[in-house]
Amino acid sequence: VVFLPGMNQQSRSLSAGPAALVEDGKAGVRVAVKNTASPDYDELWKQEREELLREHQRMLYVAMTRARDHLVMIGALANGKSSIKPGTWLDYLHASAPPLLFANPVEAASGAVVYANPPDAVKPAGEGMHPDTHRDRENKPAAGDIDVKAIIENLSPLPRSEMPEWRNATDFIHKGKEESIGGLIAQAGELTVSPITRGSVLHRCLEDFTKTGSYDLDRIIMDYADLPAPGSDLYRSFHSDVSTVLNRSLSREEFAWIFVKQPDAYSELPFLYRKGPAIISGIIDRVVIRGNTGYVVDYKAIAIENDEALAAWKDHYRPQIEVYCEAVKEIFRTTSVEGSLLFLDSMRLELTTKV
């Protein structure tokens, strides 16, 4: 008996090409890099994708032919314009359209339709699900005093289950307000560097510091293609700006508990958390567990102009921090969790929510 779940899942390897492709042919070796103007990458990726597609189809054939008595294939239909996602095992199966398989659909449960060959291999809902052709085998005594017939007769069709909605923790905040972040940072640092890149560099440095007690700013800057080259005036200005923010934050005594390397403290902590019908993913900048209390700290590279702006930013990010706190409370089984925003440019640690 072979079960093939996930018939509706698309192959991730077919969705996007790798960063680089290499072809070792008769004419020599060709190397093509993604996101360049070279036509070689498009040509090589087309060839690679066709081979991956054939391999994906061969995997289905191999999986199906492992079955001896029963083959059960499970796939959820999509709710969009097309109920069957292209490039999936379910798509290949329907494209081949075996007439015997799709000739006699059976309503096995609410919202679920079962196709079977032979047609009498499955019973409608309420009539049990056991193969007529194997009744003689089921009536024979089983080894170990296991009543196989009773087990099979107790099986019933699964009711339709809704696919959970996958969301990111940042989906809970209003994106429109973040358009003004660039203006705030430009006023504070007068830099032409992207505020997102600047924030990423600060996060990377703080992550390294909390894990190892140090960070290499020059090395981290080299990882960002949109940052200025070493030796330029813009590079020195950016380096000085980031160094100033980091030195002020890490030397501040009241922030020491956040950054010191310690047991039950985590940096850039990834998580999955079920909230109602949705599954939420995210990465928390800093989590510190002390006894039965958890502390969530989210870094923000934002310059706060006044108390009114501070209140607006806290309201803006509160839904995201609440999700972080709920996830930490469930993961670490703490009694309570406090969530705070650390505004690095303004050196302000602000309690935002408690759960």
mmCIF file of C-alpha atoms in Angstrom:
data_model
loop_
_atom_site.group_PDB
_atom_site.id
_atom_site.type_symbol
_atom_site.label_atom_id
_atom_site.label_comp_id
_atom_site.label_asym_id
_atom_site.label_seq_id
_atom_site.Cartn_x
_atom_site.Cartn_y
_atom_site.Cartn_z
ATOM 1 C CA VAL A 1 0.000 0.000 0.000
ATOM 2 C CA VAL A 2 1.496 3.329 -1.076
ATOM 3 C CA PHE A 3 0.261 6.803 -0.133
ATOM 4 C CA LEU A 4 1.317 9.853 -2.179
ATOM 5 C CA PRO A 5 0.293 12.999 -0.290
ATOM 6 C CA GLY A 6 0.971 16.510 -1.545
ATOM 7 C CA MET A 7 -0.043 15.804 -5.151
ATOM 8 C CA ASN A 8 -0.933 19.503 -5.414
ATOM 9 C CA GLN A 9 2.507 20.792 -4.365
ATOM 10 C CA GLN A 10 4.670 22.472 -6.974
ATOM 11 C CA SER A 11 8.342 21.597 -7.216
ATOM 12 C CA ARG A 12 10.448 24.402 -5.745
ATOM 13 C CA SER A 13 13.373 23.502 -7.998
ATOM 14 C CA LEU A 14 11.220 24.330 -11.052
ATOM 15 C CA SER A 15 10.074 27.753 -9.855
ATOM 16 C CA ALA A 16 13.369 29.663 -10.039
ATOM 17 C CA GLY A 17 16.824 28.988 -11.356
ATOM 18 C CA PRO A 18 19.911 28.749 -9.126
ATOM 19 C CA ALA A 19 22.372 31.598 -8.686
ATOM 20 C CA ALA A 20 24.704 30.101 -11.294
ATOM 21 C CA LEU A 21 24.623 27.348 -13.915
ATOM 22 C CA VAL A 22 27.582 25.398 -15.309
ATOM 23 C CA GLU A 23 27.618 23.380 -18.539
ATOM 24 C CA ASP A 24 30.507 21.045 -19.290
ATOM 25 C CA GLY A 25 30.106 20.437 -23.003
ATOM 26 C CA LYS A 26 32.207 19.438 -25.960
ATOM 27 C CA ALA A 27 33.075 23.060 -26.676
ATOM 28 C CA GLY A 28 34.281 23.589 -23.115
ATOM 29 C CA VAL A 29 32.829 24.825 -19.852
ATOM 30 C CA ARG A 30 30.203 27.557 -19.798
ATOM 31 C CA VAL A 31 29.310 29.428 -16.597
ATOM 32 C CA ALA A 32 26.265 31.698 -16.451
ATOM 33 C CA VAL A 33 25.237 33.863 -13.506
ATOM 34 C CA LYS A 34 21.649 34.814 -12.697
ATOM 35 C CA ASN A 35 20.456 38.441 -12.831
ATOM 36 C CA THR A 36 22.884 39.423 -15.577
ATOM 37 C CA ALA A 37 22.291 40.483 -19.164
ATOM 38 C CA SER A 38 23.957 37.328 -20.513
ATOM 39 C CA PRO A 39 21.676 35.210 -22.745
ATOM 40 C CA ASP A 40 23.659 32.117 -21.694
ATOM 41 C CA TYR A 41 21.817 31.873 -18.385
ATOM 42 C CA ASP A 42 18.373 31.855 -20.049
ATOM 43 C CA GLU A 43 19.514 29.147 -22.455
ATOM 44 C CA LEU A 44 21.093 26.973 -19.763
ATOM 45 C CA TRP A 45 18.154 27.429 -17.374
ATOM 46 C CA LYS A 46 15.690 26.408 -20.097
ATOM 47 C CA GLN A 47 17.651 23.185 -20.667
ATOM 48 C CA GLU A 48 18.034 22.573 -16.926
ATOM 49 C CA ARG A 49 14.349 23.226 -16.236
ATOM 50 C CA GLU A 50 13.238 20.793 -18.947
ATOM 51 C CA GLU A 51 15.414 18.075 -17.407
ATOM 52 C CA LEU A 52 14.126 18.891 -13.910
ATOM 53 C CA LEU A 53 10.554 18.670 -15.215
ATOM 54 C CA ARG A 54 11.215 15.250 -16.722
ATOM 55 C CA GLU A 55 12.835 14.126 -13.478
ATOM 56 C CA HIS A 56 9.807 15.385 -11.514
ATOM 57 C CA GLN A 57 7.538 13.307 -13.758
ATOM 58 C CA ARG A 58 9.804 10.264 -13.456
ATOM 59 C CA MET A 59 9.605 10.547 -9.664
ATOM 60 C CA LEU A 60 5.807 10.294 -9.898
ATOM 61 C CA TYR A 61 6.078 7.196 -12.097
ATOM 62 C CA VAL A 62 8.532 5.543 -9.710
ATOM 63 C CA ALA A 63 6.370 6.414 -6.698
ATOM 64 C CA MET A 64 3.201 5.058 -8.324
ATOM 65 C CA THR A 65 4.808 1.821 -9.419
ATOM 66 C CA ARG A 66 6.004 1.007 -5.886
ATOM 67 C CA ALA A 67 2.399 0.087 -4.994
ATOM 68 C CA ARG A 68 1.438 -3.587 -5.147
ATOM 69 C CA ASP A 69 -2.161 -3.759 -3.846
ATOM 70 C CA HIS A 70 -3.306 -0.168 -3.334
ATOM 71 C CA LEU A 71 -2.156 3.266 -4.472
ATOM 72 C CA VAL A 72 -3.692 6.284 -2.699
ATOM 73 C CA MET A 73 -2.947 9.738 -4.143
ATOM 74 C CA ILE A 74 -4.039 12.803 -2.174
ATOM 75 C CA GLY A 75 -4.135 16.398 -3.418
ATOM 76 C CA ALA A 76 -6.189 19.464 -2.547
ATOM 77 C CA LEU A 77 -7.801 21.459 -5.328
ATOM 78 C CA ALA A 78 -6.992 25.162 -5.333
ATOM 79 C CA ASN A 79 -9.659 27.853 -4.922
ATOM 80 C CA GLY A 80 -8.317 30.112 -7.689
ATOM 81 C CA LYS A 81 -9.052 30.362 -11.396
ATOM 82 C CA SER A 82 -7.577 26.930 -12.023
ATOM 83 C CA SER A 83 -8.351 24.250 -9.459
ATOM 84 C CA ILE A 84 -5.235 22.272 -10.381
ATOM 85 C CA LYS A 85 -1.852 23.974 -10.068
ATOM 86 C CA PRO A 86 0.352 23.525 -13.145
ATOM 87 C CA GLY A 87 3.566 21.583 -12.779
ATOM 88 C CA THR A 88 2.241 19.362 -9.982
ATOM 89 C CA TRP A 89 1.818 15.600 -9.812
ATOM 90 C CA LEU A 90 -1.931 16.193 -9.804
ATOM 91 C CA ASP A 91 -1.543 18.175 -13.033
ATOM 92 C CA TYR A 92 0.443 15.364 -14.696
ATOM 93 C CA LEU A 93 -2.172 12.831 -13.590
ATOM 94 C CA HIS A 94 -5.091 14.819 -14.996
ATOM 95 C CA ALA A 95 -3.180 15.632 -18.182
ATOM 96 C CA SER A 96 -2.732 11.929 -18.862
ATOM 97 C CA ALA A 97 -6.451 11.491 -18.006
ATOM 98 C CA PRO A 98 -6.635 7.707 -17.471
ATOM 99 C CA PRO A 99 -10.254 7.051 -18.501
ATOM 100 C CA LEU A 100 -10.766 4.197 -16.057
ATOM 101 C CA LEU A 101 -9.571 6.298 -13.134
ATOM 102 C CA PHE A 102 -11.820 9.328 -13.644
ATOM 103 C CA ALA A 103 -14.909 7.530 -14.928
ATOM 104 C CA ASN A 104 -16.797 6.902 -11.650
ATOM 105 C CA PRO A 105 -16.353 9.558 -8.974
ATOM 106 C CA VAL A 106 -17.658 8.666 -5.505
ATOM 107 C CA GLU A 107 -18.736 11.201 -2.874
ATOM 108 C CA ALA A 108 -16.762 9.745 0.029
ATOM 109 C CA ALA A 109 -17.236 12.594 2.471
ATOM 110 C CA SER A 110 -18.461 16.155 2.611
ATOM 111 C CA GLY A 111 -16.365 18.157 0.170
ATOM 112 C CA ALA A 112 -14.239 15.195 -0.921
ATOM 113 C CA VAL A 113 -14.541 13.219 -4.152
ATOM 114 C CA VAL A 114 -12.768 9.887 -4.603
ATOM 115 C CA TYR A 115 -11.845 8.360 -7.958
ATOM 116 C CA ALA A 116 -10.958 4.676 -7.834
ATOM 117 C CA ASN A 117 -10.062 1.834 -10.125
ATOM 118 C CA PRO A 118 -11.624 -0.696 -9.866
ATOM 119 C CA PRO A 119 -14.755 1.412 -9.157
ATOM 120 C CA ASP A 120 -15.915 -0.811 -6.273
ATOM 121 C CA ALA A 121 -12.617 -0.382 -4.404
ATOM 122 C CA VAL A 122 -14.155 2.454 -2.416
ATOM 123 C CA LYS A 123 -17.617 2.826 -0.883
ATOM 124 C CA PRO A 124 -19.693 6.002 -0.600
ATOM 125 C CA ALA A 125 -19.724 7.868 2.707
ATOM 126 C CA GLY A 126 -21.425 5.904 5.462
ATOM 127 C CA GLU A 127 -20.909 2.513 3.861
ATOM 128 C CA GLY A 128 -17.344 1.922 5.050
ATOM 129 C CA MET A 129 -14.197 1.859 2.972
ATOM 130 C CA HIS A 130 -12.841 -1.610 2.337
ATOM 131 C CA PRO A 131 -12.091 -3.434 -0.922
ATOM 132 C CA ASP A 132 -14.587 -6.130 -1.901
ATOM 133 C CA THR A 133 -11.847 -8.035 -3.703
ATOM 134 C CA HIS A 134 -9.935 -8.555 -0.431
ATOM 135 C CA ARG A 135 -12.749 -9.744 1.819
ATOM 136 C CA ASP A 136 -11.542 -13.333 1.769
ATOM 137 C CA ARG A 137 -8.110 -12.199 2.922
ATOM 138 C CA GLU A 138 -9.610 -10.032 5.681
ATOM 139 C CA ASN A 139 -11.695 -12.911 7.078
ATOM 140 C CA LYS A 140 -8.614 -15.007 7.734
ATOM 141 C CA PRO A 141 -7.076 -14.901 11.227
ATOM 142 C CA ALA A 142 -4.212 -12.399 11.433
ATOM 143 C CA ALA A 143 -0.880 -12.998 13.092
ATOM 144 C CA GLY A 144 -0.544 -11.704 16.637
ATOM 145 C CA ASP A 145 -4.322 -11.872 17.301
ATOM 146 C CA ILE A 146 -4.912 -8.588 15.445
ATOM 147 C CA ASP A 147 -8.439 -8.337 14.057
ATOM 148 C CA VAL A 148 -7.597 -6.818 10.667
ATOM 149 C CA LYS A 149 -11.226 -6.890 9.529
ATOM 150 C CA ALA A 150 -12.369 -4.877 12.551
ATOM 151 C CA ILE A 151 -9.622 -2.325 11.981
ATOM 152 C CA ILE A 152 -10.505 -1.850 8.317
ATOM 153 C CA GLU A 153 -14.245 -1.594 9.040
ATOM 154 C CA ASN A 154 -13.538 1.149 11.583
ATOM 155 C CA LEU A 155 -11.774 3.258 8.957
ATOM 156 C CA SER A 156 -13.846 6.102 7.587
ATOM 157 C CA PRO A 157 -13.348 8.782 4.956
ATOM 158 C CA LEU A 158 -11.555 11.919 6.115
ATOM 159 C CA PRO A 159 -13.688 15.073 6.127
ATOM 160 C CA ARG A 160 -12.418 17.960 4.034
ATOM 161 C CA SER A 161 -9.855 20.037 5.903
ATOM 162 C CA GLU A 162 -9.199 23.649 5.019
ATOM 163 C CA MET A 163 -5.676 24.529 3.978
ATOM 164 C CA PRO A 164 -4.171 26.829 6.632
ATOM 165 C CA GLU A 165 -3.340 30.354 5.582
ATOM 166 C CA TRP A 166 0.396 31.060 5.721
ATOM 167 C CA ARG A 167 1.263 34.573 6.874
ATOM 168 C CA ASN A 168 4.308 36.501 7.988
ATOM 169 C CA ALA A 169 4.326 38.426 11.253
ATOM 170 C CA THR A 170 4.987 41.631 9.303
ATOM 171 C CA ASP A 171 1.665 41.162 7.479
ATOM 172 C CA PHE A 172 -0.093 42.402 10.611
ATOM 173 C CA ILE A 173 1.315 45.913 10.307
ATOM 174 C CA HIS A 174 0.182 48.618 7.923
ATOM 175 C CA LYS A 175 2.819 48.947 5.201
ATOM 176 C CA GLY A 176 1.881 52.424 4.049
ATOM 177 C CA LYS A 177 3.389 54.186 7.042
ATOM 178 C CA GLU A 178 6.804 52.656 6.452
ATOM 179 C CA GLU A 179 7.175 54.776 3.323
ATOM 180 C CA SER A 180 8.121 57.629 5.621
ATOM 181 C CA ILE A 181 10.994 55.679 7.222
ATOM 182 C CA GLY A 182 13.352 56.704 4.443
ATOM 183 C CA GLY A 183 12.615 60.353 5.129
ATOM 184 C CA LEU A 184 13.295 59.971 8.842
ATOM 185 C CA ILE A 185 16.635 58.272 8.254
ATOM 186 C CA ALA A 186 17.669 60.704 5.550
ATOM 187 C CA GLN A 187 17.067 63.539 8.005
ATOM 188 C CA ALA A 188 19.084 61.745 10.682
ATOM 189 C CA GLY A 189 22.076 60.540 8.688
ATOM 190 C CA GLU A 190 21.910 62.461 5.390
ATOM 191 C CA LEU A 191 22.937 59.306 3.538
ATOM 192 C CA THR A 192 21.964 58.057 0.106
ATOM 193 C CA VAL A 193 22.155 54.429 1.241
ATOM 194 C CA SER A 194 18.868 52.520 1.246
ATOM 195 C CA PRO A 195 17.290 52.584 4.740
ATOM 196 C CA ILE A 196 16.524 48.879 4.372
ATOM 197 C CA THR A 197 20.186 48.081 3.692
ATOM 198 C CA ARG A 198 21.290 50.311 6.553
ATOM 199 C CA GLY A 199 18.902 48.530 8.921
ATOM 200 C CA SER A 200 20.098 45.119 7.695
ATOM 201 C CA VAL A 201 23.739 46.024 8.398
ATOM 202 C CA LEU A 202 22.850 47.146 11.928
ATOM 203 C CA HIS A 203 20.912 43.931 12.535
ATOM 204 C CA ARG A 204 23.794 41.779 11.264
ATOM 205 C CA CYS A 205 26.307 43.532 13.515
ATOM 206 C CA LEU A 206 24.094 43.182 16.593
ATOM 207 C CA GLU A 207 23.437 39.522 15.815
ATOM 208 C CA ASP A 208 27.173 38.797 15.604
ATOM 209 C CA PHE A 209 27.842 40.738 18.801
ATOM 210 C CA THR A 210 25.218 38.869 20.832
ATOM 211 C CA LYS A 211 26.555 35.525 19.609
ATOM 212 C CA THR A 212 30.328 36.112 19.691
ATOM 213 C CA GLY A 213 30.891 39.365 21.582
ATOM 214 C CA SER A 214 32.200 41.209 18.514
ATOM 215 C CA TYR A 215 31.364 42.130 14.922
ATOM 216 C CA ASP A 216 33.315 42.932 11.755
ATOM 217 C CA LEU A 217 31.579 45.903 10.164
ATOM 218 C CA ASP A 218 33.875 46.031 7.107
ATOM 219 C CA ARG A 219 33.223 42.359 6.326
ATOM 220 C CA ILE A 220 29.468 42.773 6.705
ATOM 221 C CA ILE A 221 29.425 45.853 4.458
ATOM 222 C CA MET A 222 31.168 43.842 1.726
ATOM 223 C CA ASP A 223 28.146 41.517 1.575
ATOM 224 C CA TYR A 224 25.899 44.303 0.215
ATOM 225 C CA ALA A 225 26.322 45.145 -3.453
ATOM 226 C CA ASP A 226 24.415 48.436 -3.152
ATOM 227 C CA LEU A 227 26.820 49.862 -0.547
ATOM 228 C CA PRO A 228 29.686 52.154 -1.592
ATOM 229 C CA ALA A 229 33.168 50.808 -2.300
ATOM 230 C CA PRO A 230 35.813 51.020 0.461
ATOM 231 C CA GLY A 231 37.849 54.209 0.373
ATOM 232 C CA SER A 232 35.114 56.436 -1.002
ATOM 233 C CA ASP A 233 33.715 59.380 0.920
ATOM 234 C CA LEU A 234 30.281 57.756 1.012
ATOM 235 C CA TYR A 235 31.786 54.541 2.409
ATOM 236 C CA ARG A 236 33.551 56.434 5.190
ATOM 237 C CA SER A 237 30.379 58.388 5.946
ATOM 238 C CA PHE A 238 28.262 55.243 6.088
ATOM 239 C CA HIS A 239 30.864 53.383 8.160
ATOM 240 C CA SER A 240 31.046 56.263 10.633
ATOM 241 C CA ASP A 241 27.255 56.553 10.871
ATOM 242 C CA VAL A 242 26.718 52.834 11.593
ATOM 243 C CA SER A 243 29.682 52.649 13.985
ATOM 244 C CA THR A 244 28.339 55.584 15.980
ATOM 245 C CA VAL A 245 24.902 53.993 16.350
ATOM 246 C CA LEU A 246 26.378 50.624 17.366
ATOM 247 C CA ASN A 247 28.872 52.068 19.834
ATOM 248 C CA ARG A 248 26.210 54.165 21.536
ATOM 249 C CA SER A 249 23.781 51.221 21.773
ATOM 250 C CA LEU A 250 26.307 48.642 22.985
ATOM 251 C CA SER A 251 27.917 50.936 25.541
ATOM 252 C CA ARG A 252 24.669 51.998 27.142
ATOM 253 C CA GLU A 253 24.407 50.363 30.565
ATOM 254 C CA GLU A 254 20.625 50.083 30.563
ATOM 255 C CA PHE A 255 20.771 48.069 27.318
ATOM 256 C CA ALA A 256 23.456 45.636 28.519
ATOM 257 C CA TRP A 257 20.962 42.890 29.398
ATOM 258 C CA ILE A 258 19.795 42.837 25.781
ATOM 259 C CA PHE A 259 23.168 42.361 24.103
ATOM 260 C CA VAL A 260 25.225 40.372 26.600
ATOM 261 C CA LYS A 261 25.852 36.732 25.647
ATOM 262 C CA GLN A 262 23.877 34.629 28.111
ATOM 263 C CA PRO A 263 21.964 31.342 28.507
ATOM 264 C CA ASP A 264 18.347 31.317 27.280
ATOM 265 C CA ALA A 265 18.942 34.248 24.938
ATOM 266 C CA TYR A 266 18.421 34.039 21.184
ATOM 267 C CA SER A 267 19.224 36.294 18.236
ATOM 268 C CA GLU A 268 17.342 36.293 14.913
ATOM 269 C CA LEU A 269 15.082 33.513 16.212
ATOM 270 C CA PRO A 270 12.900 31.976 13.463
ATOM 271 C CA PHE A 271 9.503 30.587 14.440
ATOM 272 C CA LEU A 272 6.245 29.076 13.199
ATOM 273 C CA TYR A 273 3.153 29.813 15.259
ATOM 274 C CA ARG A 274 -0.486 28.849 14.751
ATOM 275 C CA LYS A 275 -2.872 31.734 15.328
ATOM 276 C CA GLY A 276 -6.469 30.709 14.698
ATOM 277 C CA PRO A 277 -6.733 29.242 11.182
ATOM 278 C CA ALA A 278 -3.388 30.742 10.090
ATOM 279 C CA ILE A 279 0.210 29.624 10.458
ATOM 280 C CA ILE A 280 2.487 32.599 11.047
ATOM 281 C CA SER A 281 6.216 32.721 10.412
ATOM 282 C CA GLY A 282 8.739 35.320 11.411
ATOM 283 C CA ILE A 283 12.189 36.107 12.766
ATOM 284 C CA ILE A 284 12.565 37.839 16.138
ATOM 285 C CA ASP A 285 15.617 40.084 16.568
ATOM 286 C CA ARG A 286 16.254 39.235 20.225
ATOM 287 C CA VAL A 287 14.586 36.982 22.813
ATOM 288 C CA VAL A 288 15.706 36.752 26.432
ATOM 289 C CA ILE A 289 14.105 34.264 28.850
ATOM 290 C CA ARG A 290 14.390 34.930 32.578
ATOM 291 C CA GLY A 291 12.531 32.533 34.816
ATOM 292 C CA ASN A 292 8.884 32.505 33.795
ATOM 293 C CA THR A 293 9.082 35.765 31.847
ATOM 294 C CA GLY A 294 10.126 36.275 28.253
ATOM 295 C CA TYR A 295 11.428 39.498 26.742
ATOM 296 C CA VAL A 296 11.138 40.309 23.042
ATOM 297 C CA VAL A 297 13.224 43.150 21.615
ATOM 298 C CA ASP A 298 12.778 44.303 18.023
ATOM 299 C CA TYR A 299 15.437 46.637 16.615
ATOM 300 C CA LYS A 300 14.302 49.613 14.533
ATOM 301 C CA ALA A 301 16.715 51.861 12.637
ATOM 302 C CA ILE A 302 14.395 54.833 12.971
ATOM 303 C CA ALA A 303 15.050 58.337 14.279
ATOM 304 C CA ILE A 304 12.254 59.457 16.618
ATOM 305 C CA GLU A 305 11.557 63.173 16.313
ATOM 306 C CA ASN A 306 9.127 63.683 19.186
ATOM 307 C CA ASP A 307 6.698 61.934 21.533
ATOM 308 C CA GLU A 308 3.912 62.090 18.976
ATOM 309 C CA ALA A 309 6.047 60.251 16.419
ATOM 310 C CA LEU A 310 7.053 57.718 19.091
ATOM 311 C CA ALA A 311 3.424 56.945 19.915
ATOM 312 C CA ALA A 312 2.607 56.556 16.225
ATOM 313 C CA TRP A 313 5.471 54.104 15.641
ATOM 314 C CA LYS A 314 4.564 52.044 18.716
ATOM 315 C CA ASP A 315 0.947 51.772 17.511
ATOM 316 C CA HIS A 316 2.203 50.890 14.046
ATOM 317 C CA TYR A 317 4.398 47.983 15.150
ATOM 318 C CA ARG A 318 2.274 46.762 18.079
ATOM 319 C CA PRO A 319 0.416 44.045 16.065
ATOM 320 C CA GLN A 320 3.737 42.568 14.920
ATOM 321 C CA ILE A 321 5.223 42.628 18.429
ATOM 322 C CA GLU A 322 2.074 41.008 19.847
ATOM 323 C CA VAL A 323 2.505 38.092 17.439
ATOM 324 C CA TYR A 324 6.157 37.782 18.483
ATOM 325 C CA CYS A 325 5.170 37.739 22.165
ATOM 326 C CA GLU A 326 2.417 35.164 21.641
ATOM 327 C CA ALA A 327 4.851 32.908 19.758
ATOM 328 C CA VAL A 328 7.526 33.204 22.472
ATOM 329 C CA LYS A 329 4.968 32.498 25.184
ATOM 330 C CA GLU A 330 3.903 29.279 23.477
ATOM 331 C CA ILE A 331 7.407 28.138 22.456
ATOM 332 C CA PHE A 332 9.028 28.658 25.871
ATOM 333 C CA ARG A 333 5.906 28.092 28.001
ATOM 334 C CA THR A 334 6.473 31.321 29.939
ATOM 335 C CA THR A 335 3.876 32.920 32.202
ATOM 336 C CA SER A 336 4.185 36.293 30.495
ATOM 337 C CA VAL A 337 6.114 38.036 27.730
ATOM 338 C CA GLU A 338 7.048 41.695 27.365
ATOM 339 C CA GLY A 339 7.653 43.100 23.891
ATOM 340 C CA SER A 340 9.715 46.240 23.301
ATOM 341 C CA LEU A 341 10.983 48.319 20.399
ATOM 342 C CA LEU A 342 14.604 49.495 20.497
ATOM 343 C CA PHE A 343 14.935 52.609 18.339
ATOM 344 C CA LEU A 344 18.672 52.497 17.624
ATOM 345 C CA ASP A 345 19.065 55.989 16.177
ATOM 346 C CA SER A 346 17.265 57.618 19.081
ATOM 347 C CA MET A 347 18.576 55.269 21.805
ATOM 348 C CA ARG A 348 15.096 54.590 23.142
ATOM 349 C CA LEU A 349 13.838 51.246 24.466
ATOM 350 C CA GLU A 350 10.052 51.409 24.543
ATOM 351 C CA LEU A 351 7.761 48.789 26.060
ATOM 352 C CA THR A 352 5.067 48.159 23.464
ATOM 353 C CA THR A 353 2.950 45.232 24.641
ATOM 354 C CA LYS A 354 2.570 42.510 27.288
ATOM 355 C CA VAL A 355 0.906 39.116 26.897
#
